[in-house]
Amino acid sequence: NPHQVVIFWTTPTKTLGYVKYGKDKRNLTQKSEQTSSVSGNIHAVVIDEIPIEGVYISLHNESDSWFLFPEVFLVEFNPETFIE
């Protein structure tokens, strides 16, 4: 589905993860929590209904400092890598 993305990342310590996302790189107003409710080192988040032009995301963990400004990534559909 070109309007859905699954994001995986790892952390050095066991924690719960979540992704902040939005259409504007400077205004990530939406949040999606990891698919598991158990703390771990591997995190997976599913985001549905993303626009075809993509969405900006930042990766977070419950143990992150409020003073942390994580890197922001653009996730977009690439028809060349789409497998039906």
CSV table of C-alpha atoms in Angstrom, one decimal:
chain,number,residue,atom,x,y,z
A,1,ASN,CA,0.0,0.0,0.0
A,2,PRO,CA,1.7,3.2,-1.1
A,3,HIS,CA,-0.2,5.1,1.7
A,4,GLN,CA,1.2,3.1,4.6
A,5,VAL,CA,4.7,3.0,6.0
A,6,VAL,CA,6.3,0.6,8.6
A,7,ILE,CA,9.3,2.1,10.4
A,8,PHE,CA,11.9,0.1,12.3
A,9,TRP,CA,14.7,1.3,14.5
A,10,THR,CA,16.9,0.1,17.4
A,11,THR,CA,17.9,1.5,20.7
A,12,PRO,CA,20.8,0.5,23.0
A,13,THR,CA,18.5,0.2,26.0
A,14,LYS,CA,15.1,-1.3,26.4
A,15,THR,CA,12.4,1.3,26.1
A,16,LEU,CA,9.1,2.1,24.4
A,17,GLY,CA,9.3,4.0,21.1
A,18,TYR,CA,7.1,6.3,19.1
A,19,VAL,CA,7.2,8.4,16.0
A,20,LYS,CA,6.2,12.0,15.6
A,21,TYR,CA,5.1,12.9,12.1
A,22,GLY,CA,3.5,15.5,9.9
A,23,LYS,CA,3.4,17.3,6.5
A,24,ASP,CA,5.6,20.2,7.7
A,25,LYS,CA,9.2,19.4,8.7
A,26,ARG,CA,8.9,22.0,11.6
A,27,ASN,CA,5.5,20.9,12.8
A,28,LEU,CA,5.3,17.2,13.6
A,29,THR,CA,1.9,17.2,15.3
A,30,GLN,CA,0.9,13.6,15.0
A,31,LYS,CA,2.2,10.7,17.0
A,32,SER,CA,2.1,6.9,16.5
A,33,GLU,CA,3.3,4.5,19.2
A,34,GLN,CA,5.2,1.3,18.6
A,35,THR,CA,3.2,-1.8,17.7
A,36,SER,CA,4.2,-3.7,20.9
A,37,SER,CA,3.4,-2.5,24.4
A,38,VAL,CA,6.5,-4.2,25.8
A,39,SER,CA,9.8,-2.3,26.2
A,40,GLY,CA,12.5,-3.5,23.9
A,41,ASN,CA,15.6,-2.7,21.8
A,42,ILE,CA,13.8,-3.1,18.4
A,43,HIS,CA,10.9,-0.8,17.6
A,44,ALA,CA,8.2,-0.9,14.9
A,45,VAL,CA,5.6,1.8,14.1
A,46,VAL,CA,3.0,1.7,11.4
A,47,ILE,CA,1.6,5.0,9.9
A,48,ASP,CA,-1.4,4.8,7.7
A,49,GLU,CA,-2.9,7.3,5.3
A,50,ILE,CA,0.3,9.1,4.4
A,51,PRO,CA,0.0,11.5,1.5
A,52,ILE,CA,1.7,10.4,-1.8
A,53,GLU,CA,4.2,13.3,-1.5
A,54,GLY,CA,5.4,11.8,1.8
A,55,VAL,CA,5.5,12.7,5.5
A,56,TYR,CA,8.2,14.0,7.8
A,57,ILE,CA,9.1,11.8,10.8
A,58,SER,CA,11.3,11.9,13.9
A,59,LEU,CA,12.1,8.8,16.1
A,60,HIS,CA,11.5,9.0,19.9
A,61,ASN,CA,11.8,6.9,23.0
A,62,GLU,CA,10.1,7.2,26.3
A,63,SER,CA,13.5,7.8,27.9
A,64,ASP,CA,14.4,10.7,25.7
A,65,SER,CA,15.3,14.0,27.2
A,66,TRP,CA,12.9,16.9,26.6
A,67,PHE,CA,16.0,18.8,25.4
A,68,LEU,CA,16.6,16.3,22.6
A,69,PHE,CA,16.0,17.6,19.1
A,70,PRO,CA,16.0,14.4,17.0
A,71,GLU,CA,16.8,14.3,13.3
A,72,VAL,CA,13.8,14.7,10.9
A,73,PHE,CA,13.5,12.4,7.9
A,74,LEU,CA,11.2,12.6,4.9
A,75,VAL,CA,9.5,9.3,4.1
A,76,GLU,CA,7.9,9.2,0.7
A,77,PHE,CA,6.6,6.6,-1.8
A,78,ASN,CA,9.1,5.5,-4.4
A,79,PRO,CA,7.2,3.7,-7.3
A,80,GLU,CA,10.5,2.1,-8.4
A,81,THR,CA,10.8,0.0,-5.2
A,82,PHE,CA,7.1,-0.8,-4.8
A,83,ILE,CA,6.4,-4.6,-4.8
A,84,GLU,CA,2.9,-5.7,-5.6
